């Protein structure tokens, strides 16, 4: 199929590009490189020996986006483009709504104009807010605790309404849990700007000596060891989940929503231990106060994706840490 991948130069997008190319699809990436480097795509081309058509374009640029759709006949769009830093979103809510929500509306309008009505959207477990229980199933109540999460919820609603207005649309909302790890080659991986917000890239930077120690946000949660528990999922498993979702779309599946996680919860301290084992480096840490907005525990019920997409995450926590370490240790300063 001929696929447009927005945000394809980013962390998850670049891994998805690789899997889509290897599966024989033709791909075009639209990315404004606001949080990524073109180098990621060059490396994907080198690993796969296949080519990517690239446009350095903002999805807010209607005229350019329209031109891209006029020049290409896409079968489906995988929509990763978006801003994703929770803390930053509380300081710059308008930028987040403009970029994520208006960007998606723009994209969908142009898709509609060109009669491209298949879209897979990167949603997030953040749409479950603070869940009443775990594991979290797709039918759980939705809420948002910050502008980033609200932008994801709004986009989900917009895409639902779009489908209700015209059932020729096929929409798959994929709610990712905590993506970590990197491609086995060690050539592509997560490349955060500045101080990482997320646990895994922070631990990796402590391991290479770029940061002195990890600050663990609270050890008084009602969890196995008091630290926060999350469902970490290998980014390659996540990328494969998109391939399966695309297959689903081919059967005119309508509106579908799936959690993409492993179904297992690991604490911050368990992650530190697993990373030490993978890297043979000591990860110094200190416990500090809880981070505002954090929840105690979050992991997925993945039975729906297992059943309907025939998808299951295969890579365990040791592989996630080993692959993250390979990427980080071979690319001390990222791309
Ligand atoms: P990322 O920042 O690495 O990738 C996003 C890409 O989108 C970047 O390359 C960026 O340059 C591009 N982009 C942003 N705004 C754009 C715009 N207006 N026009 C064109 N390109 C634009 O992030 P990621 O971790 O790969 O996340 C991909 C998607 O998955 C995002 O929508 C994110 O919200 C969602 N998600 C991520 C996580 C996570 O923890 N990484 C979890 C759940 C959901
Ligand atoms: C994981 C655990 C922290 C950093 C975020 C977004 C979510 C989704 C994924 C996009 C928590 C602890 C972390 C550190 C720590 N993104 N931690 N010290 O918060 O589960 O989810 O990324 O959709 O929307 O909110 O991920 O990696 O930041 O934190 O102790 O320096 O690690 O408290 O328990 P989170 P995270």
Coordinates of C-alpha atoms and ligand atoms in Angstrom, one line a residue:
X1 CA 0.0 0.0 0.0
X2 CA 1.0 3.6 -0.4
X3 CA 1.1 5.1 3.1
X4 CA 1.6 8.6 4.4
X5 CA 3.3 8.8 7.7
X6 CA 3.1 12.1 9.6
X7 CA 5.7 12.6 12.2
X8 CA 7.7 9.7 10.7
X9 CA 11.1 11.1 11.6
X10 CA 10.3 10.9 15.3
X11 CA 11.0 8.2 17.8
X12 CA 8.0 5.9 17.2
X13 CA 7.5 7.1 13.6
X14 CA 11.0 6.1 12.5
X15 CA 10.5 2.6 13.9
X16 CA 7.2 2.3 12.2
X17 CA 8.7 3.5 8.8
X18 CA 11.2 0.7 9.1
X19 CA 8.6 -2.0 9.7
X20 CA 6.3 -0.6 7.0
X21 CA 9.2 -0.7 4.5
X22 CA 10.2 -4.2 5.4
X23 CA 6.6 -5.3 5.0
X24 CA 6.8 -4.0 1.4
X25 CA 4.8 -0.8 1.7
X26 CA 5.6 2.4 -0.2
X27 CA 6.0 5.3 2.3
X28 CA 6.0 9.1 2.3
X29 CA 6.9 11.0 5.5
X30 CA 5.7 14.5 6.3
X31 CA 7.5 16.0 9.3
X32 CA 8.4 19.5 10.3
X33 CA 11.5 18.2 12.2
X34 CA 10.4 20.2 15.2
X35 CA 11.4 17.3 17.5
X36 CA 13.5 15.1 15.2
X37 CA 16.3 14.9 12.7
X38 CA 16.2 13.8 9.1
X39 CA 19.1 11.5 9.9
X40 CA 16.7 9.1 11.5
X41 CA 15.1 8.5 8.1
X42 CA 18.4 8.3 6.4
X43 CA 19.3 5.5 8.8
X44 CA 16.0 3.7 8.2
X45 CA 16.8 3.8 4.5
X46 CA 20.3 2.4 5.1
X47 CA 19.0 -0.4 7.4
X48 CA 16.2 -1.4 5.0
X49 CA 17.9 -0.6 1.7
X50 CA 14.6 1.0 0.6
X51 CA 13.7 4.6 -0.1
X52 CA 11.4 7.0 1.7
X53 CA 9.8 10.0 0.1
X54 CA 10.2 12.9 2.5
X55 CA 8.6 16.3 2.8
X56 CA 9.8 18.7 5.5
X57 CA 6.4 20.2 6.0
X58 CA 4.2 21.2 8.9
X59 CA 0.8 19.5 8.9
X60 CA -0.7 23.0 9.7
X61 CA 0.5 24.1 6.2
X62 CA -2.7 23.5 4.2
X63 CA -1.4 24.5 0.8
X64 CA 1.7 22.3 1.0
X65 CA -0.2 19.4 2.5
X66 CA -2.8 19.7 -0.3
X67 CA 0.0 19.6 -2.9
X68 CA 1.4 16.5 -1.4
X69 CA -2.0 14.8 -1.6
X70 CA -2.4 16.0 -5.2
X71 CA 0.9 14.5 -6.2
X72 CA 0.4 11.1 -4.4
X73 CA -2.4 8.7 -4.2
X74 CA -2.3 7.5 -0.6
X75 CA -4.2 4.4 0.6
X76 CA -3.9 5.3 4.3
X77 CA -2.4 7.8 6.8
X78 CA -0.5 6.9 10.0
X79 CA -0.7 10.0 12.1
X80 CA 2.2 10.3 14.6
X81 CA 2.8 14.1 14.2
X82 CA 2.3 15.9 17.5
X83 CA 3.8 17.6 20.5
X84 CA 4.1 15.2 23.4
X85 CA 5.7 16.8 26.5
X86 CA 3.2 16.8 29.3
X87 CA 5.0 19.4 31.5
X88 CA 5.5 21.8 28.5
X89 CA 1.8 21.4 27.6
X90 CA 0.8 22.9 30.9
X91 CA 2.9 26.0 30.1
X92 CA 2.0 26.3 26.4
X93 CA -1.6 24.9 26.1
X94 CA -2.4 27.0 23.0
X95 CA 0.6 25.6 21.1
X96 CA -0.4 22.1 22.0
X97 CA -4.0 22.5 20.9
X98 CA -3.0 24.4 17.8
X99 CA -0.4 21.8 16.8
X100 CA -2.1 18.6 17.8
X101 CA -5.8 19.4 17.4
X102 CA -5.8 22.0 14.6
X103 CA -3.0 20.0 12.8
X104 CA -5.2 16.9 12.9
X105 CA -8.3 18.8 11.6
X106 CA -6.2 20.2 8.8
X107 CA -4.9 16.7 7.9
X108 CA -8.4 15.2 8.0
X109 CA -9.9 18.0 5.8
X110 CA -7.3 17.4 3.2
X111 CA -7.7 13.6 3.4
X112 CA -11.4 14.1 2.9
X113 CA -10.9 16.3 -0.1
X114 CA -8.7 13.7 -1.7
X115 CA -11.0 10.8 -0.7
X116 CA -8.4 9.2 1.6
X117 CA -10.5 7.9 4.4
X118 CA -8.2 5.5 6.3
X119 CA -6.4 6.8 9.4
X120 CA -4.5 5.3 12.3
X121 CA -4.0 7.8 15.1
X122 CA -1.4 7.8 17.9
X123 CA -3.4 8.1 21.0
X124 CA -2.2 7.5 24.5
X125 CA -2.9 5.7 27.8
X126 CA -3.0 9.3 29.2
X127 CA -6.7 9.4 28.0
X128 CA -7.6 7.1 30.9
X129 CA -6.6 9.8 33.4
X130 CA -6.2 8.3 36.9
X131 CA -7.9 4.9 36.3
X132 CA -10.0 3.4 39.1
X133 CA -8.4 0.0 38.6
X134 CA -5.9 -1.9 36.6
X135 CA -5.5 -3.5 34.0
X136 CA -7.1 -0.8 31.9
X137 CA -9.6 -1.8 29.2
X138 CA -10.6 0.3 26.2
X139 CA -14.1 0.8 27.6
X140 CA -12.8 2.5 30.8
X141 CA -13.9 6.1 31.5
X142 CA -11.8 8.8 29.8
X143 CA -10.4 12.0 31.2
X144 CA -7.5 14.3 31.0
X145 CA -5.2 15.8 33.6
X146 CA -3.2 18.1 31.4
X147 CA -3.4 19.9 28.0
X148 CA -1.4 17.3 26.2
X149 CA -3.8 14.6 27.3
X150 CA -6.8 16.8 26.6
X151 CA -5.5 17.3 23.0
X152 CA -5.4 13.5 22.6
X153 CA -9.0 13.2 24.0
X154 CA -10.2 16.0 21.7
X155 CA -8.7 14.3 18.6
X156 CA -10.2 11.0 19.5
X157 CA -13.7 12.7 19.7
X158 CA -13.1 14.6 16.4
X159 CA -12.2 11.3 14.7
X160 CA -15.2 9.6 16.2
X161 CA -17.5 12.3 14.9
X162 CA -15.9 12.2 11.5
X163 CA -16.6 8.5 11.3
X164 CA -20.2 9.0 12.5
X165 CA -20.7 11.6 9.8
X166 CA -19.4 9.2 7.0
X167 CA -19.0 5.5 7.6
X168 CA -16.7 5.3 4.7
X169 CA -13.9 6.4 7.1
X170 CA -11.9 3.7 8.8
X171 CA -10.3 5.1 12.0
X172 CA -8.1 3.2 14.3
X173 CA -7.2 4.9 17.6
X174 CA -4.2 3.2 19.1
X175 CA -3.6 4.0 22.8
X176 CA 0.0 3.5 23.5
X177 CA 1.2 2.7 27.0
X178 CA 4.9 3.5 27.7
X179 CA 7.1 3.1 24.6
X180 CA 10.7 2.3 25.2
X181 CA 13.7 0.5 23.6
X182 CA 15.1 0.8 20.1
X183 CA 15.7 -1.1 17.0
X184 CA 18.1 -4.1 17.3
X185 CA 20.6 -2.5 14.9
X186 CA 21.3 0.3 17.5
X187 CA 21.1 2.8 14.7
X188 CA 17.7 4.4 15.5
X189 CA 16.2 5.2 18.9
X190 CA 14.8 7.8 21.2
X191 CA 16.5 11.2 20.9
X192 CA 15.0 13.6 23.3
X193 CA 15.9 17.3 23.2
X194 CA 17.5 18.6 26.4
X195 CA 16.7 16.9 29.7
X196 CA 14.5 13.8 29.2
X197 CA 11.0 13.9 30.7
X198 CA 10.6 10.2 30.5
X199 CA 12.1 7.5 32.6
X200 CA 13.9 5.3 30.1
X201 CA 15.9 8.0 28.3
X202 CA 16.8 9.5 31.6
X203 CA 18.2 6.2 32.9
X204 CA 20.1 5.8 29.7
X205 CA 21.7 9.2 30.1
X206 CA 22.7 8.4 33.7
X207 CA 24.3 5.1 32.4
X208 CA 26.5 7.0 29.9
X209 CA 27.5 9.6 32.5
X210 CA 25.6 12.4 30.9
X211 CA 23.4 12.9 34.0
X212 CA 24.6 12.4 37.6
X213 CA 21.7 10.4 39.0
X214 CA 18.1 9.5 38.4
X215 CA 15.6 11.3 40.5
X216 CA 12.8 8.9 41.4
X217 CA 9.5 10.7 41.8
X218 CA 8.2 9.2 45.1
X219 CA 8.4 5.9 46.8
X220 CA 5.2 6.1 48.8
X221 CA 2.7 4.9 46.2
X222 CA 0.5 2.0 47.0
X223 CA 2.5 -0.3 44.6
X224 CA 4.8 -3.3 45.0
X225 CA 7.8 -1.2 46.1
X226 CA 6.3 2.2 46.5
X227 CA 7.5 3.6 43.1
X228 CA 5.2 4.2 40.1
X229 CA 4.2 1.2 38.0
X230 CA 3.9 1.4 34.2
X231 CA 3.3 -0.8 31.2
X232 CA 6.6 -0.4 29.2
X233 CA 6.3 -1.6 25.6
X234 CA 9.1 -2.2 23.1
X235 CA 8.9 0.4 20.3
X236 CA 9.3 -2.3 17.7
X237 CA 6.3 -4.2 19.1
X238 CA 4.4 -1.0 19.0
X239 CA 5.4 -0.4 15.3
X240 CA 4.3 -3.9 14.4
X241 CA 0.9 -3.1 16.1
X242 CA 0.5 -0.4 13.4
X243 CA 1.0 -2.9 10.6
X244 CA -1.7 -5.1 12.2
X245 CA -4.0 -2.1 12.5
X246 CA -3.5 -1.3 8.8
X247 CA -4.4 -4.9 7.9
X248 CA -7.6 -4.4 9.9
X249 CA -8.4 -1.3 8.0
X250 CA -8.3 -3.2 4.7
X251 CA -11.4 -5.1 5.8
X252 CA -13.3 -1.8 6.2
X253 CA -13.3 -2.1 10.0
X254 CA -14.9 1.3 10.8
X255 CA -14.0 2.9 14.1
X256 CA -11.7 0.7 16.3
X257 CA -9.8 1.4 19.5
X258 CA -7.0 -0.7 20.9
X259 CA -4.6 -0.5 23.8
X260 CA -1.1 -1.3 22.8
X261 CA 0.9 -2.4 25.8
X262 CA 2.2 -5.7 27.2
X263 CA -0.3 -6.1 30.0
X264 CA 2.6 -6.2 32.6
X265 CA 3.4 -3.5 35.1
X266 CA 7.0 -2.7 36.2
X267 CA 8.0 -0.3 38.9
X268 CA 10.7 2.4 38.6
X269 CA 13.0 0.4 40.8
X270 CA 12.5 -2.7 38.7
X271 CA 13.3 -0.7 35.6
X272 CA 16.5 0.6 37.2
X273 CA 17.6 -3.0 38.1
X274 CA 16.8 -4.3 34.6
X275 CA 18.8 -1.5 33.0
X276 CA 21.7 -2.1 35.3
X277 CA 21.7 -5.8 34.2
X278 CA 21.5 -4.9 30.5
X279 CA 24.2 -2.2 30.7
X280 CA 26.5 -3.5 33.4
X281 CA 26.5 0.1 34.7
X282 CA 25.4 1.3 38.1
X283 CA 22.4 3.7 38.0
X284 CA 22.7 6.1 40.9
X285 CA 19.4 7.4 42.1
X286 CA 17.8 9.4 44.8
X287 CA 14.2 9.4 45.9
X288 CA 12.5 12.8 45.7
X289 CA 8.9 14.0 46.0
X290 CA 6.2 12.8 43.8
X291 CA 5.8 14.5 40.4
X292 CA 2.6 16.4 40.2
X293 CA 0.0 14.7 37.9
X294 CA 1.6 11.2 38.2
X295 CA -0.5 8.2 38.9
X296 CA 0.5 5.2 41.0
X297 CA -0.2 2.4 38.6
X298 CA -1.0 2.0 34.9
X299 CA -1.0 -1.1 32.8
X300 CA -3.1 -2.4 29.9
X301 CA -5.7 -5.0 29.3
X302 CA -4.5 -6.1 25.9
X303 CA -7.0 -8.8 25.2
X304 CA -8.8 -6.8 22.5
X305 CA -5.7 -6.2 20.4
X306 CA -4.7 -9.8 20.9
X307 CA -8.1 -11.0 19.6
X308 CA -9.0 -8.5 16.9
X309 CA -5.6 -7.6 15.6
X310 CA -3.9 -10.9 16.3
X311 CA -1.1 -8.8 17.9
X312 CA 0.8 -9.4 21.0
X313 CA 4.0 -7.7 22.3
X314 CA 6.8 -10.2 22.1
X315 CA 9.8 -8.3 23.6
X316 CA 10.3 -8.4 27.4
X317 CA 11.8 -5.9 29.8
X318 CA 15.4 -7.3 29.4
X319 CA 15.2 -6.8 25.6
X320 CA 13.8 -3.3 26.0
X321 CA 16.7 -2.3 28.2
X322 CA 19.3 -4.1 26.2
X323 CA 18.1 -2.4 23.0
X324 CA 17.8 1.0 24.6
X325 CA 21.3 0.6 25.9
X326 CA 22.7 -0.5 22.5
X327 CA 21.2 2.6 20.9
X328 CA 22.4 5.0 23.7
X329 CA 25.9 3.6 24.0
X330 CA 26.5 3.7 20.3
X331 CA 25.0 7.2 19.9
X332 CA 26.2 9.2 22.9
X333 CA 24.7 12.4 21.6
X334 CA 21.8 10.9 19.6
X335 CA 21.6 11.6 15.9
Ligands
LIG1 P1 8.4 12.4 18.6 O1 8.4 13.8 19.1 O2 9.7 11.7 18.5 O3 7.7 12.3 17.1 C1 6.7 13.2 16.7 C2 7.1 13.8 15.4 O4 6.1 14.7 14.9 C3 8.4 14.5 15.4 O5 9.3 14.1 14.4 C4 8.0 16.0 15.2 O6 9.1 16.7 14.5 C5 6.8 15.8 14.3 N1 5.8 16.9 14.4 C6 5.3 17.5 15.5 N2 4.4 18.4 15.2 C7 4.3 18.4 13.8 C8 3.6 19.2 12.8 N3 2.8 20.2 13.2 N4 3.8 18.9 11.5 C9 4.7 18.0 11.1 N5 5.4 17.2 12.0 C10 5.2 17.5 13.3 O7 7.3 11.6 19.5 P2 7.0 10.0 19.5 O8 7.4 9.6 20.9 O9 7.5 9.4 18.3 O10 5.4 10.1 19.5 C11 4.7 9.9 18.3 C12 3.2 10.1 18.6 O11 2.8 9.1 19.6 C13 2.8 11.4 19.2 O12 1.6 11.8 18.6 C14 2.7 11.2 20.7 O13 1.8 12.1 21.3 C15 2.2 9.8 20.7 N6 2.5 9.0 21.9 C16 3.8 9.0 22.3 C17 4.1 8.3 23.5 C18 5.5 8.3 24.0 O14 5.7 8.1 25.3 N7 6.5 8.4 23.2 C19 3.1 7.7 24.3 C20 1.8 7.8 23.8 C21 1.5 8.4 22.6
LIG2 C1 7.3 6.6 34.2 C2 7.5 6.4 35.7 C3 7.5 8.5 36.9 C4 11.1 10.1 35.1 C5 4.3 9.8 30.0 C6 3.1 10.6 29.6 C7 2.1 9.7 28.9 C8 2.8 9.0 27.7 C9 4.1 8.3 28.2 C10 2.6 10.3 25.7 C11 6.6 7.3 36.5 C12 8.8 7.8 37.0 C13 10.1 9.3 35.4 C14 12.1 10.4 36.1 C15 10.9 9.0 37.6 N1 3.2 9.9 26.7 N2 10.0 8.7 36.7 N3 12.0 9.8 37.3 O1 4.5 9.6 33.2 O2 4.0 7.2 32.7 O3 3.9 8.8 30.9 O4 4.9 9.2 28.9 O5 1.4 10.0 25.5 O6 1.1 10.6 28.4 O7 2.5 11.2 30.8 O8 6.1 8.2 31.8 O9 8.5 7.8 31.6 O10 7.6 10.0 32.4 O11 7.4 8.0 33.9 O12 10.8 8.5 38.8 O13 13.1 11.2 35.9 O14 8.9 6.8 36.0 O15 7.1 9.0 38.1 O16 6.3 6.5 37.6 P1 4.6 8.5 32.3 P2 7.5 8.6 32.3

